[in-house]
JSON list of C-alpha atoms in Angstrom, two decimals:
[
{"chain": "A", "resi": 1, "resn": "MET", "atom": "CA", "xyz": [260.55, 80.89, 6.81]},
{"chain": "A", "resi": 2, "resn": "THR", "atom": "CA", "xyz": [262.47, 82.41, 3.93]},
{"chain": "A", "resi": 3, "resn": "ASN", "atom": "CA", "xyz": [264.66, 85.37, 4.89]},
{"chain": "A", "resi": 4, "resn": "PRO", "atom": "CA", "xyz": [262.64, 88.58, 4.31]},
{"chain": "A", "resi": 5, "resn": "GLU", "atom": "CA", "xyz": [265.57, 90.15, 2.45]},
{"chain": "A", "resi": 6, "resn": "VAL", "atom": "CA", "xyz": [265.46, 87.28, -0.04]},
{"chain": "A", "resi": 7, "resn": "LEU", "atom": "CA", "xyz": [261.69, 87.69, -0.34]},
{"chain": "A", "resi": 8, "resn": "ALA", "atom": "CA", "xyz": [262.17, 91.41, -1.03]},
{"chain": "A", "resi": 9, "resn": "LEU", "atom": "CA", "xyz": [263.87, 90.47, -4.31]},
{"chain": "A", "resi": 10, "resn": "THR", "atom": "CA", "xyz": [260.69, 88.71, -5.47]},
{"chain": "A", "resi": 11, "resn": "ASP", "atom": "CA", "xyz": [257.29, 90.09, -6.47]},
{"chain": "A", "resi": 12, "resn": "ILE", "atom": "CA", "xyz": [255.89, 89.61, -2.93]},
{"chain": "A", "resi": 13, "resn": "ALA", "atom": "CA", "xyz": [253.38, 92.29, -1.88]},
{"chain": "A", "resi": 14, "resn": "ARG", "atom": "CA", "xyz": [254.58, 94.92, 0.60]},
{"chain": "A", "resi": 15, "resn": "GLN", "atom": "CA", "xyz": [252.22, 94.00, 3.46]},
{"chain": "A", "resi": 16, "resn": "PRO", "atom": "CA", "xyz": [253.23, 90.31, 3.78]},
{"chain": "A", "resi": 17, "resn": "LEU", "atom": "CA", "xyz": [256.88, 91.31, 3.36]},
{"chain": "A", "resi": 18, "resn": "GLU", "atom": "CA", "xyz": [256.66, 93.77, 6.27]},
{"chain": "A", "resi": 19, "resn": "SER", "atom": "CA", "xyz": [254.80, 91.19, 8.32]},
{"chain": "A", "resi": 20, "resn": "SER", "atom": "CA", "xyz": [257.52, 88.59, 7.71]},
{"chain": "A", "resi": 21, "resn": "ARG", "atom": "CA", "xyz": [260.16, 91.10, 8.81]},
{"chain": "A", "resi": 22, "resn": "SER", "atom": "CA", "xyz": [258.46, 91.80, 12.13]},
{"chain": "A", "resi": 23, "resn": "CYS", "atom": "CA", "xyz": [256.93, 88.46, 13.13]},
{"chain": "A", "resi": 24, "resn": "GLY", "atom": "CA", "xyz": [260.05, 86.68, 14.38]},
{"chain": "A", "resi": 25, "resn": "VAL", "atom": "CA", "xyz": [258.82, 83.15, 13.64]},
{"chain": "A", "resi": 26, "resn": "GLU", "atom": "CA", "xyz": [261.36, 80.63, 14.95]},
{"chain": "A", "resi": 27, "resn": "GLU", "atom": "CA", "xyz": [259.52, 77.38, 14.28]},
{"chain": "A", "resi": 28, "resn": "VAL", "atom": "CA", "xyz": [256.80, 76.18, 11.93]},
{"chain": "A", "resi": 29, "resn": "LEU", "atom": "CA", "xyz": [255.00, 72.93, 12.68]},
{"chain": "A", "resi": 30, "resn": "LEU", "atom": "CA", "xyz": [253.64, 71.24, 9.56]},
{"chain": "A", "resi": 31, "resn": "MET", "atom": "CA", "xyz": [251.27, 68.41, 10.53]},
{"chain": "A", "resi": 32, "resn": "GLY", "atom": "CA", "xyz": [249.94, 65.60, 8.42]},
{"chain": "A", "resi": 33, "resn": "ARG", "atom": "CA", "xyz": [246.98, 63.50, 9.54]},
{"chain": "A", "resi": 34, "resn": "ARG", "atom": "CA", "xyz": [248.39, 60.54, 7.66]},
{"chain": "A", "resi": 35, "resn": "GLY", "atom": "CA", "xyz": [251.84, 59.03, 7.40]},
{"chain": "A", "resi": 36, "resn": "PRO", "atom": "CA", "xyz": [254.91, 59.79, 5.31]},
{"chain": "A", "resi": 37, "resn": "LEU", "atom": "CA", "xyz": [253.83, 57.37, 2.56]},
{"chain": "A", "resi": 38, "resn": "GLN", "atom": "CA", "xyz": [250.63, 59.35, 2.03]},
{"chain": "A", "resi": 39, "resn": "SER", "atom": "CA", "xyz": [252.20, 62.82, 2.09]},
{"chain": "A", "resi": 40, "resn": "ALA", "atom": "CA", "xyz": [251.55, 64.77, -1.09]},
{"chain": "A", "resi": 41, "resn": "PHE", "atom": "CA", "xyz": [254.86, 66.59, -1.48]},
{"chain": "A", "resi": 42, "resn": "THR", "atom": "CA", "xyz": [256.05, 66.78, -5.06]},
{"chain": "A", "resi": 43, "resn": "THR", "atom": "CA", "xyz": [259.48, 65.48, -6.01]},
{"chain": "A", "resi": 44, "resn": "LEU", "atom": "CA", "xyz": [260.87, 69.04, -5.81]},
{"chain": "A", "resi": 45, "resn": "GLU", "atom": "CA", "xyz": [258.98, 70.54, -2.86]},
{"chain": "A", "resi": 46, "resn": "LEU", "atom": "CA", "xyz": [260.30, 68.35, -0.07]},
{"chain": "A", "resi": 47, "resn": "PRO", "atom": "CA", "xyz": [264.02, 68.65, -0.94]},
{"chain": "A", "resi": 48, "resn": "GLU", "atom": "CA", "xyz": [263.63, 72.41, -1.52]},
{"chain": "A", "resi": 49, "resn": "LEU", "atom": "CA", "xyz": [262.49, 72.89, 2.09]},
{"chain": "A", "resi": 50, "resn": "GLY", "atom": "CA", "xyz": [265.98, 71.84, 3.12]},
{"chain": "A", "resi": 51, "resn": "GLU", "atom": "CA", "xyz": [267.55, 74.48, 0.89]},
{"chain": "A", "resi": 52, "resn": "ILE", "atom": "CA", "xyz": [266.03, 77.47, 2.72]},
{"chain": "A", "resi": 53, "resn": "GLU", "atom": "CA", "xyz": [268.95, 79.42, 4.15]},
{"chain": "A", "resi": 54, "resn": "GLY", "atom": "CA", "xyz": [269.11, 79.46, 7.96]},
{"chain": "A", "resi": 55, "resn": "VAL", "atom": "CA", "xyz": [266.35, 76.86, 8.34]},
{"chain": "A", "resi": 56, "resn": "ASP", "atom": "CA", "xyz": [266.60, 73.26, 9.55]},
{"chain": "A", "resi": 57, "resn": "VAL", "atom": "CA", "xyz": [263.94, 70.74, 8.52]},
{"chain": "A", "resi": 58, "resn": "MET", "atom": "CA", "xyz": [263.28, 68.28, 11.33]},
{"chain": "A", "resi": 59, "resn": "VAL", "atom": "CA", "xyz": [261.50, 64.92, 11.24]},
{"chain": "A", "resi": 60, "resn": "ASP", "atom": "CA", "xyz": [260.91, 62.67, 14.24]},
{"chain": "A", "resi": 61, "resn": "PRO", "atom": "CA", "xyz": [262.55, 59.32, 13.38]},
{"chain": "A", "resi": 62, "resn": "ALA", "atom": "CA", "xyz": [259.61, 57.58, 15.10]},
{"chain": "A", "resi": 63, "resn": "ASP", "atom": "CA", "xyz": [257.34, 58.84, 12.29]},
{"chain": "A", "resi": 64, "resn": "LEU", "atom": "CA", "xyz": [259.38, 56.74, 9.85]},
{"chain": "A", "resi": 65, "resn": "GLU", "atom": "CA", "xyz": [259.55, 53.54, 11.90]},
{"chain": "A", "resi": 66, "resn": "GLY", "atom": "CA", "xyz": [257.92, 50.52, 10.35]},
{"chain": "A", "resi": 67, "resn": "ILE", "atom": "CA", "xyz": [258.09, 51.78, 6.77]},
{"chain": "A", "resi": 68, "resn": "SER", "atom": "CA", "xyz": [259.80, 49.05, 4.79]},
{"chain": "A", "resi": 69, "resn": "ASP", "atom": "CA", "xyz": [261.43, 49.48, 1.40]},
{"chain": "A", "resi": 70, "resn": "GLU", "atom": "CA", "xyz": [258.59, 47.35, 0.01]},
{"chain": "A", "resi": 71, "resn": "ASP", "atom": "CA", "xyz": [255.96, 49.68, 1.52]},
{"chain": "A", "resi": 72, "resn": "ALA", "atom": "CA", "xyz": [257.70, 52.71, 0.02]},
{"chain": "A", "resi": 73, "resn": "ALA", "atom": "CA", "xyz": [258.03, 51.06, -3.40]},
{"chain": "A", "resi": 74, "resn": "ALA", "atom": "CA", "xyz": [254.38, 49.95, -3.35]},
{"chain": "A", "resi": 75, "resn": "ALA", "atom": "CA", "xyz": [253.27, 53.53, -2.60]},
{"chain": "A", "resi": 76, "resn": "GLY", "atom": "CA", "xyz": [254.91, 54.75, -5.82]},
{"chain": "A", "resi": 77, "resn": "LYS", "atom": "CA", "xyz": [258.04, 56.48, -7.03]},
{"chain": "A", "resi": 78, "resn": "ILE", "atom": "CA", "xyz": [257.23, 59.89, -5.52]},
{"chain": "A", "resi": 79, "resn": "ALA", "atom": "CA", "xyz": [256.42, 58.39, -2.10]},
{"chain": "A", "resi": 80, "resn": "LYS", "atom": "CA", "xyz": [259.61, 56.31, -2.22]},
{"chain": "A", "resi": 81, "resn": "ASN", "atom": "CA", "xyz": [261.69, 59.43, -2.97]},
{"chain": "A", "resi": 82, "resn": "ASN", "atom": "CA", "xyz": [259.87, 61.40, -0.26]},
{"chain": "A", "resi": 83, "resn": "VAL", "atom": "CA", "xyz": [260.61, 58.73, 2.35]},
{"chain": "A", "resi": 84, "resn": "LYS", "atom": "CA", "xyz": [264.30, 58.84, 1.40]},
{"chain": "A", "resi": 85, "resn": "VAL", "atom": "CA", "xyz": [264.38, 62.64, 1.83]},
{"chain": "A", "resi": 86, "resn": "LEU", "atom": "CA", "xyz": [262.48, 62.38, 5.13]},
{"chain": "A", "resi": 87, "resn": "HIS", "atom": "CA", "xyz": [265.04, 59.85, 6.41]},
{"chain": "A", "resi": 88, "resn": "ASP", "atom": "CA", "xyz": [267.78, 62.35, 5.52]},
{"chain": "A", "resi": 89, "resn": "TYR", "atom": "CA", "xyz": [265.99, 65.09, 7.49]},
{"chain": "A", "resi": 90, "resn": "ALA", "atom": "CA", "xyz": [265.45, 62.74, 10.45]},
{"chain": "A", "resi": 91, "resn": "GLY", "atom": "CA", "xyz": [269.19, 62.20, 10.70]},
{"chain": "A", "resi": 92, "resn": "HIS", "atom": "CA", "xyz": [270.03, 65.89, 11.23]},
{"chain": "A", "resi": 93, "resn": "ALA", "atom": "CA", "xyz": [270.36, 67.65, 14.58]},
{"chain": "A", "resi": 94, "resn": "PRO", "atom": "CA", "xyz": [269.09, 71.26, 14.83]},
{"chain": "A", "resi": 95, "resn": "ARG", "atom": "CA", "xyz": [271.82, 73.87, 14.46]},
{"chain": "A", "resi": 96, "resn": "PRO", "atom": "CA", "xyz": [272.12, 76.76, 16.93]},
{"chain": "A", "resi": 97, "resn": "GLY", "atom": "CA", "xyz": [270.65, 80.00, 15.59]},
{"chain": "A", "resi": 98, "resn": "HIS", "atom": "CA", "xyz": [268.65, 78.29, 12.84]},
{"chain": "A", "resi": 99, "resn": "ARG", "atom": "CA", "xyz": [264.89, 78.45, 12.54]},
{"chain": "A", "resi": 100, "resn": "ARG", "atom": "CA", "xyz": [263.04, 75.14, 12.21]},
{"chain": "A", "resi": 101, "resn": "ILE", "atom": "CA", "xyz": [260.38, 73.52, 10.09]},
{"chain": "A", "resi": 102, "resn": "MET", "atom": "CA", "xyz": [259.06, 70.51, 12.00]},
{"chain": "A", "resi": 103, "resn": "LEU", "atom": "CA", "xyz": [257.31, 67.86, 9.91]},
{"chain": "A", "resi": 104, "resn": "ARG", "atom": "CA", "xyz": [254.97, 65.76, 12.06]},
{"chain": "A", "resi": 105, "resn": "PHE", "atom": "CA", "xyz": [253.01, 62.85, 10.68]},
{"chain": "A", "resi": 106, "resn": "LEU", "atom": "CA", "xyz": [250.02, 60.91, 12.02]},
{"chain": "A", "resi": 107, "resn": "THR", "atom": "CA", "xyz": [249.07, 63.99, 14.05]},
{"chain": "A", "resi": 108, "resn": "SER", "atom": "CA", "xyz": [245.80, 65.92, 14.36]},
{"chain": "A", "resi": 109, "resn": "PRO", "atom": "CA", "xyz": [244.72, 68.89, 16.44]},
{"chain": "A", "resi": 110, "resn": "ILE", "atom": "CA", "xyz": [242.19, 67.67, 19.02]},
{"chain": "A", "resi": 111, "resn": "GLU", "atom": "CA", "xyz": [241.71, 70.84, 21.06]},
{"chain": "A", "resi": 112, "resn": "ILE", "atom": "CA", "xyz": [242.35, 74.54, 20.56]},
{"chain": "A", "resi": 113, "resn": "LYS", "atom": "CA", "xyz": [242.79, 76.42, 23.84]},
{"chain": "A", "resi": 114, "resn": "GLY", "atom": "CA", "xyz": [242.47, 80.11, 24.53]},
{"chain": "A", "resi": 115, "resn": "ASP", "atom": "CA", "xyz": [239.88, 82.70, 25.44]},
{"chain": "A", "resi": 116, "resn": "ASP", "atom": "CA", "xyz": [239.98, 85.49, 22.86]},
{"chain": "A", "resi": 117, "resn": "LYS", "atom": "CA", "xyz": [242.78, 84.04, 20.75]},
{"chain": "A", "resi": 118, "resn": "VAL", "atom": "CA", "xyz": [244.55, 80.76, 20.18]},
{"chain": "A", "resi": 119, "resn": "GLU", "atom": "CA", "xyz": [246.99, 80.20, 23.05]},
{"chain": "A", "resi": 120, "resn": "SER", "atom": "CA", "xyz": [247.80, 76.55, 22.53]},
{"chain": "A", "resi": 121, "resn": "ILE", "atom": "CA", "xyz": [246.80, 73.53, 20.50]},
{"chain": "A", "resi": 122, "resn": "VAL", "atom": "CA", "xyz": [246.56, 70.01, 21.91]},
{"chain": "A", "resi": 123, "resn": "LEU", "atom": "CA", "xyz": [247.72, 67.42, 19.41]},
{"chain": "A", "resi": 124, "resn": "GLY", "atom": "CA", "xyz": [246.64, 63.80, 19.17]},
{"chain": "A", "resi": 125, "resn": "ARG", "atom": "CA", "xyz": [248.48, 60.90, 17.59]},
{"chain": "A", "resi": 126, "resn": "ASN", "atom": "CA", "xyz": [246.75, 59.03, 14.76]},
{"chain": "A", "resi": 127, "resn": "ASP", "atom": "CA", "xyz": [248.23, 55.62, 15.51]},
{"chain": "A", "resi": 128, "resn": "TYR", "atom": "CA", "xyz": [245.76, 53.28, 13.85]},
{"chain": "A", "resi": 129, "resn": "ALA", "atom": "CA", "xyz": [244.26, 53.15, 10.39]},
{"chain": "A", "resi": 130, "resn": "VAL", "atom": "CA", "xyz": [242.87, 50.50, 8.06]},
{"chain": "A", "resi": 131, "resn": "GLY", "atom": "CA", "xyz": [241.91, 50.15, 4.42]},
{"chain": "A", "resi": 132, "resn": "TRP", "atom": "CA", "xyz": [242.70, 52.84, 1.93]},
{"chain": "A", "resi": 133, "resn": "ILE", "atom": "CA", "xyz": [243.40, 55.32, 4.73]},
{"chain": "A", "resi": 134, "resn": "LYS", "atom": "CA", "xyz": [246.33, 53.11, 5.70]},
{"chain": "A", "resi": 135, "resn": "ARG", "atom": "CA", "xyz": [247.65, 52.08, 2.28]},
{"chain": "A", "resi": 136, "resn": "GLY", "atom": "CA", "xyz": [246.29, 54.59, -0.16]},
{"chain": "A", "resi": 137, "resn": "PRO", "atom": "CA", "xyz": [243.66, 53.86, -2.84]},
{"chain": "A", "resi": 138, "resn": "SER", "atom": "CA", "xyz": [245.01, 50.54, -4.06]},
{"chain": "A", "resi": 139, "resn": "GLY", "atom": "CA", "xyz": [244.53, 46.85, -3.50]},
{"chain": "A", "resi": 140, "resn": "VAL", "atom": "CA", "xyz": [241.51, 44.60, -3.22]},
{"chain": "A", "resi": 141, "resn": "ILE", "atom": "CA", "xyz": [239.41, 43.60, -0.23]},
{"chain": "A", "resi": 142, "resn": "GLY", "atom": "CA", "xyz": [241.74, 40.69, 0.54]},
{"chain": "A", "resi": 143, "resn": "THR", "atom": "CA", "xyz": [244.78, 42.97, 0.66]},
{"chain": "A", "resi": 144, "resn": "ASN", "atom": "CA", "xyz": [243.02, 45.47, 2.90]},
{"chain": "A", "resi": 145, "resn": "LYS", "atom": "CA", "xyz": [241.67, 42.67, 5.11]},
{"chain": "A", "resi": 146, "resn": "LYS", "atom": "CA", "xyz": [245.22, 41.47, 5.84]},
{"chain": "A", "resi": 147, "resn": "ARG", "atom": "CA", "xyz": [246.37, 45.01, 6.62]},
{"chain": "A", "resi": 148, "resn": "SER", "atom": "CA", "xyz": [243.29, 45.52, 8.83]},
{"chain": "A", "resi": 149, "resn": "GLN", "atom": "CA", "xyz": [244.19, 42.41, 10.81]},
{"chain": "A", "resi": 150, "resn": "ASP", "atom": "CA", "xyz": [247.72, 43.83, 11.24]},
{"chain": "A", "resi": 151, "resn": "THR", "atom": "CA", "xyz": [246.17, 47.00, 12.69]},
{"chain": "A", "resi": 152, "resn": "VAL", "atom": "CA", "xyz": [243.92, 45.05, 15.07]},
{"chain": "A", "resi": 153, "resn": "ASP", "atom": "CA", "xyz": [246.95, 43.04, 16.24]},
{"chain": "A", "resi": 154, "resn": "THR", "atom": "CA", "xyz": [248.84, 46.30, 16.85]},
{"chain": "A", "resi": 155, "resn": "VAL", "atom": "CA", "xyz": [245.93, 47.73, 18.88]},
{"chain": "A", "resi": 156, "resn": "LEU", "atom": "CA", "xyz": [245.72, 44.57, 20.99]},
{"chain": "A", "resi": 157, "resn": "ASN", "atom": "CA", "xyz": [249.49, 44.51, 21.56]},
{"chain": "A", "resi": 158, "resn": "ASP", "atom": "CA", "xyz": [249.42, 48.17, 22.60]},
{"chain": "A", "resi": 159, "resn": "LEU", "atom": "CA", "xyz": [246.50, 47.58, 24.98]},
{"chain": "A", "resi": 160, "resn": "ALA", "atom": "CA", "xyz": [248.26, 44.57, 26.51]},
{"chain": "A", "resi": 161, "resn": "GLY", "atom": "CA", "xyz": [251.07, 46.91, 27.55]},
{"chain": "A", "resi": 162, "resn": "VAL", "atom": "CA", "xyz": [248.75, 49.31, 29.40]},
{"chain": "A", "resi": 163, "resn": "SER", "atom": "CA", "xyz": [248.38, 48.47, 33.09]},
{"chain": "A", "resi": 164, "resn": "ASP", "atom": "CA", "xyz": [244.89, 49.90, 33.68]},
{"chain": "A", "resi": 165, "resn": "VAL", "atom": "CA", "xyz": [243.24, 48.19, 30.68]},
{"chain": "A", "resi": 166, "resn": "GLU", "atom": "CA", "xyz": [241.84, 44.70, 30.99]},
{"chain": "A", "resi": 167, "resn": "LEU", "atom": "CA", "xyz": [241.13, 42.78, 27.81]},
{"chain": "A", "resi": 168, "resn": "VAL", "atom": "CA", "xyz": [237.90, 40.80, 28.08]},
{"chain": "A", "resi": 169, "resn": "ASP", "atom": "CA", "xyz": [237.23, 37.55, 26.25]},
{"chain": "A", "resi": 170, "resn": "LEU", "atom": "CA", "xyz": [233.87, 38.15, 24.61]},
{"chain": "A", "resi": 171, "resn": "GLY", "atom": "CA", "xyz": [233.22, 34.50, 23.85]},
{"chain": "A", "resi": 172, "resn": "SER", "atom": "CA", "xyz": [232.80, 32.65, 20.60]},
{"chain": "A", "resi": 173, "resn": "ASP", "atom": "CA", "xyz": [229.25, 33.87, 19.93]},
{"chain": "A", "resi": 174, "resn": "TYR", "atom": "CA", "xyz": [230.27, 37.54, 20.11]},
{"chain": "A", "resi": 175, "resn": "ALA", "atom": "CA", "xyz": [230.96, 37.70, 16.38]},
{"chain": "A", "resi": 176, "resn": "ASP", "atom": "CA", "xyz": [227.43, 36.49, 15.66]},
{"chain": "A", "resi": 177, "resn": "GLN", "atom": "CA", "xyz": [225.95, 38.99, 18.13]},
{"chain": "A", "resi": 178, "resn": "LEU", "atom": "CA", "xyz": [227.96, 41.82, 16.59]},
{"chain": "A", "resi": 179, "resn": "THR", "atom": "CA", "xyz": [226.92, 40.84, 13.06]},
{"chain": "A", "resi": 180, "resn": "GLU", "atom": "CA", "xyz": [223.27, 40.68, 14.13]},
{"chain": "A", "resi": 181, "resn": "TRP", "atom": "CA", "xyz": [223.48, 44.13, 15.74]},
{"chain": "A", "resi": 182, "resn": "LEU", "atom": "CA", "xyz": [225.28, 45.65, 12.73]},
{"chain": "A", "resi": 183, "resn": "THR", "atom": "CA", "xyz": [222.77, 44.11, 10.31]},
{"chain": "A", "resi": 184, "resn": "SER", "atom": "CA", "xyz": [219.89, 45.61, 12.31]},
{"chain": "A", "resi": 185, "resn": "ARG", "atom": "CA", "xyz": [221.49, 49.03, 11.91]},
{"chain": "A", "resi": 186, "resn": "GLN", "atom": "CA", "xyz": [222.75, 48.61, 8.34]},
{"chain": "A", "resi": 187, "resn": "PRO", "atom": "CA", "xyz": [220.76, 46.05, 6.31]},
{"chain": "A", "resi": 188, "resn": "LYS", "atom": "CA", "xyz": [223.21, 46.28, 3.39]},
{"chain": "A", "resi": 189, "resn": "LEU", "atom": "CA", "xyz": [226.16, 45.28, 5.59]},
{"chain": "A", "resi": 190, "resn": "VAL", "atom": "CA", "xyz": [228.80, 43.26, 3.73]},
{"chain": "A", "resi": 191, "resn": "THR", "atom": "CA", "xyz": [229.74, 40.25, 5.86]},
{"chain": "A", "resi": 192, "resn": "ALA", "atom": "CA", "xyz": [232.30, 37.47, 5.50]},
{"chain": "A", "resi": 193, "resn": "CYS", "atom": "CA", "xyz": [229.46, 35.03, 4.76]},
{"chain": "A", "resi": 194, "resn": "LEU", "atom": "CA", "xyz": [228.19, 37.26, 1.97]},
{"chain": "A", "resi": 195, "resn": "LEU", "atom": "CA", "xyz": [231.69, 37.53, 0.53]},
{"chain": "A", "resi": 196, "resn": "ALA", "atom": "CA", "xyz": [232.07, 33.74, 0.71]},
{"chain": "A", "resi": 197, "resn": "GLY", "atom": "CA", "xyz": [228.79, 33.30, -1.16]},
{"chain": "A", "resi": 198, "resn": "HIS", "atom": "CA", "xyz": [226.73, 31.86, 1.72]}
]
């Protein structure tokens, strides 16, 4: 996204320089499978994106919803700083004539369309995660269990708002049936009873 004339003053090779002059890229979409707290930008990289002349960095404010100050602090100093910078980017409107870098979180490509070349990419939203995928590699089973329950509650709330989905009460013995089935498939399954010492 850097202006080719600025790149020409660096040690960039001739072929990529000529390519950057002729390609006419107006927008770059940078996707992250995980959320802003898990992004691996360094303290300098993320703010420097916003310093590229003629380029606006855009963040969907929805990608930052639900991130509390406590969550950001628990994720570490770099993550906390990154979230602050991302909030700054989310507050900016695109300027006419500027190219854009779009930062999208919790997004994965689910289909690539095209016959002989890529014509479009279908994106999916990664709305739900549990364990270390959700919080990063920290905490104990109890911490992750609480966060997992939060995710299950979110899934159920989301499903309750969908008109063509009917939630079925599986009955009180369903947990036992599920445990029996899982144990038949994975004899070393860790269950709540095992954790409780029964």
